[in-house]
mmCIF file of C-alpha atoms and ligand atoms in Angstrom:
data_model
loop_
_atom_site.group_PDB
_atom_site.id
_atom_site.type_symbol
_atom_site.label_atom_id
_atom_site.label_comp_id
_atom_site.label_asym_id
_atom_site.label_seq_id
_atom_site.Cartn_x
_atom_site.Cartn_y
_atom_site.Cartn_z
ATOM 1 C CA UNK A 1 -3.081 30.171 -24.672
ATOM 2 C CA UNK A 2 -1.699 27.311 -23.533
ATOM 3 C CA UNK A 3 -4.192 26.241 -20.793
ATOM 4 C CA UNK A 4 -2.879 24.268 -18.638
ATOM 5 C CA UNK A 5 0.828 27.127 -18.951
ATOM 6 C CA UNK A 6 0.360 27.341 -14.617
ATOM 7 C CA UNK A 7 -0.352 30.417 -13.711
ATOM 8 C CA UNK A 8 0.254 30.164 -9.802
ATOM 9 C CA UNK A 9 1.023 33.843 -7.700
ATOM 10 C CA UNK A 10 2.771 33.278 -5.019
ATOM 11 C CA UNK A 11 0.813 30.602 -4.160
ATOM 12 C CA UNK A 12 2.985 26.837 -3.826
ATOM 13 C CA UNK A 13 -0.026 23.339 -3.945
ATOM 14 C CA UNK A 14 2.598 21.631 -1.674
ATOM 15 C CA UNK A 15 2.928 22.782 2.030
ATOM 16 C CA UNK A 16 0.649 25.241 0.775
ATOM 17 C CA UNK A 17 -2.851 26.825 2.569
ATOM 18 C CA UNK A 18 -5.493 24.742 0.602
ATOM 19 C CA UNK A 19 -7.552 27.807 -0.642
ATOM 20 C CA UNK A 20 -11.181 28.185 -1.470
ATOM 21 C CA UNK A 21 -12.880 29.417 -4.363
ATOM 22 C CA UNK A 22 -16.091 31.610 -3.709
ATOM 23 C CA UNK A 23 -18.901 33.103 -6.677
ATOM 24 C CA UNK A 24 -21.376 35.115 -5.334
ATOM 25 C CA UNK A 25 -24.018 35.377 -7.528
ATOM 26 C CA UNK A 26 -22.519 35.589 -10.915
ATOM 27 C CA UNK A 27 -24.002 36.494 -13.996
ATOM 28 C CA UNK A 28 -22.369 35.900 -17.408
ATOM 29 C CA UNK A 29 -24.506 36.963 -21.091
ATOM 30 C CA UNK A 30 -24.605 36.277 -24.810
ATOM 31 C CA UNK A 31 -26.546 39.088 -25.902
ATOM 32 C CA UNK A 32 -29.563 38.756 -24.472
ATOM 33 C CA UNK A 33 -29.715 35.583 -22.863
ATOM 34 C CA UNK A 34 -28.293 34.484 -19.557
ATOM 35 C CA UNK A 35 -25.863 31.741 -19.418
ATOM 36 C CA UNK A 36 -24.493 31.596 -16.814
ATOM 37 C CA UNK A 37 -28.084 33.397 -14.489
ATOM 38 C CA UNK A 38 -26.991 34.572 -11.131
ATOM 39 C CA UNK A 39 -25.411 31.201 -9.173
ATOM 40 C CA UNK A 40 -23.309 31.157 -6.137
ATOM 41 C CA UNK A 41 -21.569 28.326 -4.642
ATOM 42 C CA UNK A 42 -18.284 28.444 -2.447
ATOM 43 C CA UNK A 43 -15.495 25.325 -2.358
ATOM 44 C CA UNK A 44 -13.644 25.191 0.625
ATOM 45 C CA UNK A 45 -9.946 25.015 -0.364
ATOM 46 C CA UNK A 46 -9.360 21.087 -1.091
ATOM 47 C CA UNK A 47 -12.141 19.681 -1.849
ATOM 48 C CA UNK A 48 -13.380 18.388 -4.827
ATOM 49 C CA UNK A 49 -16.479 19.944 -6.922
ATOM 50 C CA UNK A 50 -18.331 18.807 -8.931
ATOM 51 C CA UNK A 51 -20.342 21.298 -11.795
ATOM 52 C CA UNK A 52 -23.194 18.283 -13.223
ATOM 53 C CA UNK A 53 -25.417 19.080 -15.659
ATOM 54 C CA UNK A 54 -26.905 18.690 -19.127
ATOM 55 C CA UNK A 55 -25.176 19.506 -22.289
ATOM 56 C CA UNK A 56 -26.140 24.212 -22.321
ATOM 57 C CA UNK A 57 -26.946 24.986 -19.010
ATOM 58 C CA UNK A 58 -23.808 26.821 -18.075
ATOM 59 C CA UNK A 59 -21.190 24.347 -17.124
ATOM 60 C CA UNK A 60 -18.493 25.478 -19.219
ATOM 61 C CA UNK A 61 -19.406 29.049 -19.123
ATOM 62 C CA UNK A 62 -18.422 29.554 -14.659
ATOM 63 C CA UNK A 63 -15.337 27.512 -15.473
ATOM 64 C CA UNK A 64 -13.850 29.923 -17.287
ATOM 65 C CA UNK A 65 -15.395 33.084 -15.577
ATOM 66 C CA UNK A 66 -13.179 31.552 -12.173
ATOM 67 C CA UNK A 67 -10.208 31.249 -14.896
ATOM 68 C CA UNK A 68 -10.688 34.758 -15.663
ATOM 69 C CA UNK A 69 -11.035 33.637 -19.814
ATOM 70 C CA UNK A 70 -14.348 34.919 -19.671
ATOM 71 C CA UNK A 71 -15.361 38.385 -17.950
ATOM 72 C CA UNK A 72 -17.938 38.463 -15.669
ATOM 73 C CA UNK A 73 -21.872 40.328 -16.864
ATOM 74 C CA UNK A 74 -22.368 40.278 -12.520
ATOM 75 C CA UNK A 75 -21.436 39.415 -9.559
ATOM 76 C CA UNK A 76 -18.282 38.448 -7.120
ATOM 77 C CA UNK A 77 -15.407 35.564 -7.901
ATOM 78 C CA UNK A 78 -12.540 34.606 -5.110
ATOM 79 C CA UNK A 79 -10.328 32.603 -5.328
ATOM 80 C CA UNK A 80 -8.120 32.657 -1.808
ATOM 81 C CA UNK A 81 -9.905 34.778 -0.292
ATOM 82 C CA UNK A 82 -9.313 37.686 -2.645
ATOM 83 C CA UNK A 83 -11.275 39.429 -4.911
ATOM 84 C CA UNK A 84 -9.614 38.160 -8.372
ATOM 85 C CA UNK A 85 -13.752 39.074 -10.577
ATOM 86 C CA UNK A 86 -11.644 41.922 -12.478
ATOM 87 C CA UNK A 87 -8.053 39.861 -12.653
ATOM 88 C CA UNK A 88 -5.971 37.969 -15.246
ATOM 89 C CA UNK A 89 -5.828 34.509 -15.603
ATOM 90 C CA UNK A 90 -2.308 35.033 -14.907
ATOM 91 C CA UNK A 91 -3.489 36.311 -11.209
ATOM 92 C CA UNK A 92 -5.516 33.640 -10.172
ATOM 93 C CA UNK A 93 -3.164 31.026 -8.894
ATOM 94 C CA UNK A 94 -5.806 28.152 -11.087
ATOM 95 C CA UNK A 95 -4.754 25.770 -13.834
ATOM 96 C CA UNK A 96 -6.664 24.134 -16.293
ATOM 97 C CA UNK A 97 -7.620 20.785 -18.079
ATOM 98 C CA UNK A 98 -9.914 20.804 -20.890
ATOM 99 C CA UNK A 99 -12.365 18.476 -22.845
ATOM 100 C CA UNK A 100 -9.212 18.204 -26.072
ATOM 101 C CA UNK A 101 -6.465 18.154 -24.230
ATOM 102 C CA UNK A 102 -4.396 18.932 -27.145
ATOM 103 C CA UNK A 103 -1.517 18.920 -26.506
ATOM 104 C CA UNK A 104 1.747 19.575 -28.743
ATOM 105 C CA UNK A 105 2.330 16.906 -31.247
ATOM 106 C CA UNK A 106 5.858 17.178 -32.635
ATOM 107 C CA UNK A 107 7.099 17.277 -28.344
ATOM 108 C CA UNK A 108 8.411 14.994 -25.951
ATOM 109 C CA UNK A 109 6.602 13.907 -22.992
ATOM 110 C CA UNK A 110 8.985 15.447 -20.382
ATOM 111 C CA UNK A 111 8.608 19.284 -23.118
ATOM 112 C CA UNK A 112 4.707 18.873 -23.494
ATOM 113 C CA UNK A 113 4.956 17.987 -19.780
ATOM 114 C CA UNK A 114 6.647 21.843 -19.153
ATOM 115 C CA UNK A 115 5.616 23.672 -21.858
ATOM 116 C CA UNK A 116 4.089 25.929 -19.849
ATOM 117 C CA UNK A 117 6.916 26.336 -17.156
ATOM 118 C CA UNK A 118 9.679 27.747 -19.843
ATOM 119 C CA UNK A 119 7.356 30.349 -20.957
ATOM 120 C CA UNK A 120 6.948 31.437 -16.883
ATOM 121 C CA UNK A 121 11.093 31.098 -17.063
ATOM 122 C CA UNK A 122 11.294 28.264 -14.462
ATOM 123 C CA UNK A 123 14.835 27.624 -13.594
ATOM 124 C CA UNK A 124 15.768 24.158 -14.658
ATOM 125 C CA UNK A 125 16.856 22.937 -11.790
ATOM 126 C CA UNK A 126 13.213 23.517 -10.380
ATOM 127 C CA UNK A 127 11.538 22.561 -13.964
ATOM 128 C CA UNK A 128 14.081 18.970 -13.849
ATOM 129 C CA UNK A 129 12.150 18.520 -10.165
ATOM 130 C CA UNK A 130 9.297 19.269 -11.145
ATOM 131 C CA UNK A 131 9.089 17.127 -13.460
ATOM 132 C CA UNK A 132 9.816 14.267 -11.712
ATOM 133 C CA UNK A 133 7.772 14.181 -8.998
ATOM 134 C CA UNK A 134 5.743 14.922 -11.340
ATOM 135 C CA UNK A 135 6.398 11.775 -13.163
ATOM 136 C CA UNK A 136 6.239 9.389 -10.621
ATOM 137 C CA UNK A 137 3.302 10.776 -8.899
ATOM 138 C CA UNK A 138 1.624 9.467 -12.993
ATOM 139 C CA UNK A 139 3.409 6.458 -13.406
ATOM 140 C CA UNK A 140 4.576 8.707 -17.078
ATOM 141 C CA UNK A 141 8.409 8.169 -15.917
ATOM 142 C CA UNK A 142 9.884 5.310 -18.887
ATOM 143 C CA UNK A 143 7.450 7.408 -21.140
ATOM 144 C CA UNK A 144 9.804 11.095 -21.126
ATOM 145 C CA UNK A 145 10.701 11.104 -24.551
ATOM 146 C CA UNK A 146 7.916 9.752 -26.381
ATOM 147 C CA UNK A 147 5.751 11.389 -28.485
ATOM 148 C CA UNK A 148 2.380 12.456 -28.490
ATOM 149 C CA UNK A 149 1.477 10.287 -30.654
ATOM 150 C CA UNK A 150 3.324 7.531 -29.153
ATOM 151 C CA UNK A 151 1.000 6.942 -25.898
ATOM 152 C CA UNK A 152 -2.464 5.636 -25.361
ATOM 153 C CA UNK A 153 -5.245 7.676 -24.841
ATOM 154 C CA UNK A 154 -4.985 7.021 -21.529
ATOM 155 C CA UNK A 155 -1.362 7.678 -21.320
ATOM 156 C CA UNK A 156 -1.916 11.192 -23.375
ATOM 157 C CA UNK A 157 -4.646 12.339 -20.538
ATOM 158 C CA UNK A 158 -2.118 12.100 -18.063
ATOM 159 C CA UNK A 159 0.718 14.328 -20.211
ATOM 160 C CA UNK A 160 -2.403 17.241 -19.538
ATOM 161 C CA UNK A 161 -2.541 16.912 -15.867
ATOM 162 C CA UNK A 162 0.863 16.608 -15.870
ATOM 163 C CA UNK A 163 0.964 19.644 -17.335
ATOM 164 C CA UNK A 164 -1.375 20.704 -14.730
ATOM 165 C CA UNK A 165 0.608 19.550 -12.047
ATOM 166 C CA UNK A 166 3.335 20.827 -12.900
ATOM 167 C CA UNK A 167 1.997 24.316 -12.757
ATOM 168 C CA UNK A 168 1.096 23.841 -8.839
ATOM 169 C CA UNK A 169 -1.607 25.100 -8.850
ATOM 170 C CA UNK A 170 -3.795 25.391 -5.522
ATOM 171 C CA UNK A 171 -6.769 25.602 -7.435
ATOM 172 C CA UNK A 172 -7.361 22.964 -11.219
ATOM 173 C CA UNK A 173 -10.328 23.831 -12.602
ATOM 174 C CA UNK A 174 -11.856 21.170 -15.264
ATOM 175 C CA UNK A 175 -13.458 20.430 -17.998
ATOM 176 C CA UNK A 176 -14.469 17.291 -19.396
ATOM 177 C CA UNK A 177 -11.519 16.267 -18.929
ATOM 178 C CA UNK A 178 -12.341 12.571 -20.016
ATOM 179 C CA UNK A 179 -14.785 12.402 -22.214
ATOM 180 C CA UNK A 180 -12.269 11.474 -25.109
ATOM 181 C CA UNK A 181 -11.450 8.159 -23.457
ATOM 182 C CA UNK A 182 -13.240 4.824 -23.732
ATOM 183 C CA UNK A 183 -15.091 3.744 -20.240
ATOM 184 C CA UNK A 184 -13.019 1.259 -18.489
ATOM 185 C CA UNK A 185 -10.406 4.380 -19.161
ATOM 186 C CA UNK A 186 -12.258 6.591 -17.237
ATOM 187 C CA UNK A 187 -13.297 4.299 -14.616
ATOM 188 C CA UNK A 188 -9.337 4.290 -14.373
ATOM 189 C CA UNK A 189 -8.006 7.842 -14.328
ATOM 190 C CA UNK A 190 -11.188 9.579 -12.417
ATOM 191 C CA UNK A 191 -9.875 7.125 -9.574
ATOM 192 C CA UNK A 192 -6.653 8.620 -10.543
ATOM 193 C CA UNK A 193 -7.616 12.261 -10.903
ATOM 194 C CA UNK A 194 -9.593 11.786 -7.219
ATOM 195 C CA UNK A 195 -6.261 9.786 -6.167
ATOM 196 C CA UNK A 196 -4.165 12.987 -6.749
ATOM 197 C CA UNK A 197 -6.266 15.917 -5.964
ATOM 198 C CA UNK A 198 -6.338 14.880 -2.389
ATOM 199 C CA UNK A 199 -2.876 13.813 -1.567
ATOM 200 C CA UNK A 200 -2.056 17.326 -2.850
ATOM 201 C CA UNK A 201 -4.549 18.842 -1.253
ATOM 202 C CA UNK A 202 -5.785 20.870 -4.634
ATOM 203 C CA UNK A 203 -9.250 22.557 -4.263
ATOM 204 C CA UNK A 204 -10.505 21.352 -7.494
ATOM 205 C CA UNK A 205 -13.237 22.281 -10.065
ATOM 206 C CA UNK A 206 -14.495 19.675 -11.677
ATOM 207 C CA UNK A 207 -16.972 19.739 -14.684
ATOM 208 C CA UNK A 208 -19.075 16.912 -15.952
ATOM 209 C CA UNK A 209 -21.680 15.467 -18.071
ATOM 210 C CA UNK A 210 -22.005 12.205 -16.669
ATOM 211 C CA UNK A 211 -23.888 11.789 -12.516
ATOM 212 C CA UNK A 212 -22.026 8.429 -12.214
ATOM 213 C CA UNK A 213 -18.544 10.664 -12.671
ATOM 214 C CA UNK A 214 -19.978 13.313 -10.144
ATOM 215 C CA UNK A 215 -21.445 11.082 -7.818
ATOM 216 C CA UNK A 216 -17.807 8.796 -7.449
ATOM 217 C CA UNK A 217 -15.543 11.885 -7.731
ATOM 218 C CA UNK A 218 -16.897 14.820 -5.872
ATOM 219 C CA UNK A 219 -17.585 15.546 -2.351
ATOM 220 C CA UNK A 220 -19.875 18.605 -3.658
ATOM 221 C CA UNK A 221 -22.068 18.514 -5.963
ATOM 222 C CA UNK A 222 -23.024 21.539 -8.248
ATOM 223 C CA UNK A 223 -26.676 20.397 -10.544
ATOM 224 C CA UNK A 224 -26.917 22.866 -13.030
ATOM 225 C CA UNK A 225 -29.556 23.716 -15.841
ATOM 226 C CA UNK A 226 -30.430 26.505 -17.752
ATOM 227 C CA UNK A 227 -27.845 28.336 -16.595
ATOM 228 C CA UNK A 228 -29.029 28.786 -12.105
ATOM 229 C CA UNK A 229 -28.463 26.201 -9.662
ATOM 230 C CA UNK A 230 -30.898 23.664 -9.396
ATOM 231 C CA UNK A 231 -29.456 22.093 -6.054
ATOM 232 C CA UNK A 232 -25.532 22.441 -4.487
ATOM 233 C CA UNK A 233 -24.871 19.342 -2.214
ATOM 234 C CA UNK A 234 -23.152 16.144 -1.202
ATOM 235 C CA UNK A 235 -23.481 12.926 -3.065
ATOM 236 C CA UNK A 236 -25.822 10.702 -0.213
ATOM 237 C CA UNK A 237 -27.296 13.732 0.088
ATOM 238 C CA UNK A 238 -28.235 14.242 -3.452
ATOM 239 C CA UNK A 239 -29.322 10.650 -3.695
ATOM 240 C CA UNK A 240 -31.894 10.705 -1.176
ATOM 241 C CA UNK A 241 -33.088 14.261 -0.774
ATOM 242 C CA UNK A 242 -33.422 16.064 -4.244
ATOM 243 C CA UNK A 243 -35.010 18.844 -3.317
ATOM 244 C CA UNK A 244 -37.262 18.442 -7.313
ATOM 245 C CA UNK A 245 -37.993 16.412 -9.664
ATOM 246 C CA UNK A 246 -35.772 17.570 -12.343
ATOM 247 C CA UNK A 247 -32.350 17.203 -9.707
ATOM 248 C CA UNK A 248 -34.331 13.219 -8.826
ATOM 249 C CA UNK A 249 -34.472 12.727 -12.963
ATOM 250 C CA UNK A 250 -30.575 13.878 -12.269
ATOM 251 C CA UNK A 251 -29.329 11.413 -11.044
ATOM 252 C CA UNK A 252 -29.513 7.191 -10.771
ATOM 253 C CA UNK A 253 -29.699 4.856 -13.113
ATOM 254 C CA UNK A 254 -32.264 4.526 -14.436
ATOM 255 C CA UNK A 255 -34.153 7.990 -13.133
ATOM 256 C CA UNK A 256 -36.239 8.252 -9.836
ATOM 257 C CA UNK A 257 -39.796 6.714 -10.901
ATOM 258 C CA UNK A 258 -42.482 10.051 -10.592
ATOM 259 C CA UNK A 259 -45.758 9.614 -11.481
ATOM 260 C CA UNK A 260 -48.868 11.684 -9.995
ATOM 261 C CA UNK A 261 -50.358 10.146 -6.362
ATOM 262 C CA UNK A 262 -53.830 9.714 -8.339
ATOM 263 C CA UNK A 263 -52.006 7.282 -10.905
ATOM 264 C CA UNK A 264 -50.811 5.426 -7.756
ATOM 265 C CA UNK A 265 -54.684 5.402 -5.912
ATOM 266 C CA UNK A 266 -56.752 4.318 -9.034
ATOM 267 C CA UNK A 267 -54.201 1.505 -10.128
ATOM 268 C CA UNK A 268 -54.713 -0.187 -5.943
ATOM 269 C CA UNK A 269 -52.164 1.770 -4.155
ATOM 270 C CA UNK A 270 -52.537 2.426 -0.264
ATOM 271 C CA UNK A 271 -49.246 5.281 0.327
ATOM 272 C CA UNK A 272 -50.181 7.974 3.295
ATOM 273 C CA UNK A 273 -49.496 11.327 1.019
ATOM 274 C CA UNK A 274 -48.313 14.025 3.555
ATOM 275 C CA UNK A 275 -51.259 15.363 5.826
ATOM 276 C CA UNK A 276 -52.717 18.402 4.746
ATOM 277 C CA UNK A 277 -51.852 18.776 0.494
ATOM 278 C CA UNK A 278 -53.668 17.797 -2.042
ATOM 279 C CA UNK A 279 -53.558 14.593 -3.057
ATOM 280 C CA UNK A 280 -53.892 16.047 -6.136
ATOM 281 C CA UNK A 281 -52.412 17.702 -6.544
ATOM 282 C CA UNK A 282 -48.523 15.657 -5.812
ATOM 283 C CA UNK A 283 -45.918 13.230 -7.234
ATOM 284 C CA UNK A 284 -45.047 10.390 -5.500
ATOM 285 C CA UNK A 285 -41.390 9.593 -6.888
ATOM 286 C CA UNK A 286 -39.055 5.858 -5.834
ATOM 287 C CA UNK A 287 -35.764 5.371 -7.368
ATOM 288 C CA UNK A 288 -36.417 1.614 -9.269
ATOM 289 C CA UNK A 289 -33.621 -0.425 -6.773
ATOM 290 C CA UNK A 290 -36.531 0.195 -4.204
ATOM 291 C CA UNK A 291 -39.998 -0.971 -5.793
ATOM 292 C CA UNK A 292 -40.607 -3.902 -4.509
ATOM 293 C CA UNK A 293 -42.869 -6.649 -6.038
ATOM 294 C CA UNK A 294 -45.934 -8.799 -4.258
ATOM 295 C CA UNK A 295 -48.500 -11.330 -4.439
ATOM 296 C CA UNK A 296 -51.117 -7.826 -4.220
ATOM 297 C CA UNK A 297 -50.242 -3.830 -3.856
ATOM 298 C CA UNK A 298 -50.214 -1.394 -7.486
ATOM 299 C CA UNK A 299 -51.482 -2.930 -10.258
ATOM 300 C CA UNK A 300 -48.832 -3.010 -13.095
ATOM 301 C CA UNK A 301 -48.647 -3.555 -16.922
ATOM 302 C CA UNK A 302 -44.881 -5.279 -17.729
ATOM 303 C CA UNK A 303 -43.672 -3.512 -21.100
ATOM 304 C CA UNK A 304 -39.949 -4.751 -21.724
ATOM 305 C CA UNK A 305 -37.801 -6.815 -19.456
ATOM 306 C CA UNK A 306 -34.319 -6.051 -19.720
ATOM 307 C CA UNK A 307 -31.864 -8.066 -17.751
ATOM 308 C CA UNK A 308 -28.146 -6.699 -17.231
ATOM 309 C CA UNK A 309 -26.148 -9.972 -15.351
ATOM 310 C CA UNK A 310 -26.761 -8.494 -11.831
ATOM 311 C CA UNK A 311 -30.230 -7.208 -12.362
ATOM 312 C CA UNK A 312 -33.366 -7.119 -14.272
ATOM 313 C CA UNK A 313 -34.505 -3.887 -15.408
ATOM 314 C CA UNK A 314 -38.797 -4.608 -15.787
ATOM 315 C CA UNK A 315 -41.047 -1.182 -18.272
ATOM 316 C CA UNK A 316 -43.795 -1.172 -17.412
ATOM 317 C CA UNK A 317 -46.766 1.104 -16.941
ATOM 318 C CA UNK A 318 -49.507 2.600 -13.905
ATOM 319 C CA UNK A 319 -52.112 3.829 -15.063
ATOM 320 C CA UNK A 320 -50.535 4.273 -18.538
ATOM 321 C CA UNK A 321 -47.192 6.305 -16.681
ATOM 322 C CA UNK A 322 -44.129 4.910 -17.393
ATOM 323 C CA UNK A 323 -42.110 3.397 -14.263
ATOM 324 C CA UNK A 324 -39.293 0.987 -13.994
ATOM 325 C CA UNK A 325 -38.211 -1.929 -11.068
ATOM 326 C CA UNK A 326 -34.958 -3.056 -10.785
ATOM 327 C CA UNK A 327 -35.201 -6.248 -9.345
ATOM 328 C CA UNK A 328 -31.914 -7.657 -8.686
ATOM 329 C CA UNK A 329 -30.962 -11.321 -10.057
ATOM 330 C CA UNK A 330 -33.068 -12.599 -13.038
ATOM 331 C CA UNK A 331 -36.633 -12.080 -13.192
ATOM 332 C CA UNK A 332 -39.175 -14.547 -15.220
ATOM 333 C CA UNK A 333 -41.523 -12.164 -16.996
ATOM 334 C CA UNK A 334 -42.434 -11.670 -20.397
ATOM 335 C CA UNK A 335 -44.566 -8.561 -22.081
ATOM 336 C CA UNK A 336 -47.782 -8.163 -20.860
ATOM 337 C CA UNK A 337 -48.573 -9.186 -17.566
ATOM 338 C CA UNK A 338 -49.240 -7.502 -14.523
ATOM 339 C CA UNK A 339 -47.309 -7.526 -11.560
ATOM 340 C CA UNK A 340 -48.140 -5.726 -8.550
ATOM 341 C CA UNK A 341 -45.209 -3.335 -6.777
ATOM 342 C CA UNK A 342 -45.045 -3.039 -2.944
ATOM 343 C CA UNK A 343 -44.283 1.036 -2.425
ATOM 344 C CA UNK A 344 -42.471 1.391 1.642
ATOM 345 C CA UNK A 345 -43.818 4.471 2.240
ATOM 346 C CA UNK A 346 -40.048 5.188 4.018
ATOM 347 C CA UNK A 347 -38.585 4.775 0.561
ATOM 348 C CA UNK A 348 -41.705 7.480 -0.979
ATOM 349 C CA UNK A 349 -40.298 11.190 -2.009
ATOM 350 C CA UNK A 350 -43.031 14.062 -2.097
ATOM 351 C CA UNK A 351 -42.968 17.166 -4.633
ATOM 352 C CA UNK A 352 -45.385 18.729 -5.733
ATOM 353 C CA UNK A 353 -46.850 18.771 -9.173
ATOM 354 C CA UNK A 354 -47.225 22.395 -10.334
ATOM 355 C CA UNK A 355 -43.615 23.754 -8.588
ATOM 356 C CA UNK A 356 -42.074 20.164 -8.832
ATOM 357 C CA UNK A 357 -40.528 20.819 -5.696
ATOM 358 C CA UNK A 358 -40.153 18.733 -3.067
ATOM 359 C CA UNK A 359 -42.066 18.837 -0.281
ATOM 360 C CA UNK A 360 -41.388 17.208 2.901
ATOM 361 C CA UNK A 361 -37.822 17.530 3.958
ATOM 362 C CA UNK A 362 -35.832 14.563 5.986
HETATM 363 N N1 ADP B 401 -18.919 32.315 -26.885
HETATM 364 C C1 ADP B 401 -19.817 32.428 -26.731
HETATM 365 N N2 ADP B 401 -21.083 32.753 -27.638
HETATM 366 C C2 ADP B 401 -22.673 32.898 -27.500
HETATM 367 N N3 ADP B 401 -23.491 32.337 -26.659
HETATM 368 C C3 ADP B 401 -21.753 30.967 -26.405
HETATM 369 C C4 ADP B 401 -20.599 31.183 -26.403
HETATM 370 N N4 ADP B 401 -20.685 29.866 -24.810
HETATM 371 C C5 ADP B 401 -21.368 29.636 -24.549
HETATM 372 N N5 ADP B 401 -22.639 29.720 -25.292
HETATM 373 C C6 ADP B 401 -23.440 29.421 -24.546
HETATM 374 O O1 ADP B 401 -23.548 29.435 -23.146
HETATM 375 C C7 ADP B 401 -24.965 28.125 -23.036
HETATM 376 C C8 ADP B 401 -24.404 27.612 -22.195
HETATM 377 O O2 ADP B 401 -22.728 26.687 -23.014
HETATM 378 P P1 ADP B 401 -21.489 26.246 -22.059
HETATM 379 O O3 ADP B 401 -21.268 26.376 -20.431
HETATM 380 O O4 ADP B 401 -20.651 25.598 -22.925
HETATM 381 O O5 ADP B 401 -22.136 25.187 -21.180
HETATM 382 P P2 ADP B 401 -21.732 23.320 -21.111
HETATM 383 O O6 ADP B 401 -20.862 23.916 -20.903
HETATM 384 O O7 ADP B 401 -23.030 22.931 -19.829
HETATM 385 O O8 ADP B 401 -22.762 22.512 -22.281
HETATM 386 C C9 ADP B 401 -25.281 28.195 -24.217
HETATM 387 O O9 ADP B 401 -26.690 28.562 -24.467
HETATM 388 C C10 ADP B 401 -24.030 28.425 -25.502
HETATM 389 O O10 ADP B 401 -24.865 27.617 -26.179
HETATM 390 MG MG1 MG B 402 -19.245 22.612 -22.340
#
């Protein structure tokens, strides 16, 4: 099936109302196991939601369920307020862009972009208008006669986006569309996709395993783990108030330091844990960029020092527990030294060691 064939019912993107997407307790079982396990989230019209999580957590399956390329095992899916749980892909008003954007090598850029519209018998005049518009938005106007082999990776990716744009579908689903591109191009394409999505008022569900991509592009991040939603929040909330140790460590580079409170106390820490809780059952979290260094504090053994130009990463151990410090500039330290770490109370996150859930909500 052509992924970008422009599945749309009477809805047109330009000037149309923005269309919401809503999943309620959606499940997908493969054999006996649930790849997607009763998840619920909603995407407001005109917003970009990133489905983020490690490989195998159910992101692609969720996207394919929204597209109608897989049947649900349970739950309901609504697009634009209509229940589409049992509707075929062509009745859902979506366009989809996959990781391997699969252009036809023997067709020109223009023909590749218009392929889905020809199949759908959109009139010649309408096709020409949409092509000119998409080509101008994507900076492809001078390349329409070329074949895909004569394009760079980024240009090929834009052709794939062009297919989704000419479909004028109000909802666009993207499954890791940038993972074939080099790092610099990825940064550019992130911006282009985001800009386009906002300018056209598209509702977008964007799958990625790259937390930087999710954090920089999305209005809302749905973080998944083992077929379930770990946290559903805007990027700043996810960073500032992670609800679990998994969320705390999945977002941010290097990841948040999380270690038992007892280890910090054993090495001279003077933090105030949340009152009324057993200190032995608590984990303390602090982001590497929020850690201070001083003449006294929590004693940590330096294991390695990595100079990155703008920052230095210091890998250390506190009572045997892995701990990373990120400091601006160059730090003159060597492995084997002892450093003293200061922990600002306001930068601390508290988790229950047993449940791995946050215990203090701001
Ligand atoms: N067609 C399929 N048949 C059986 N199992 C599948 C199929 N597609 C996906 N899975 C399983 O479902 C789980 C989630 O897969 P997927 O949604 O592709 O994860 P992600 O996109 O997050 O990497 C994985 O364990 C995967 O092996
Ligand atoms: Mg996937």
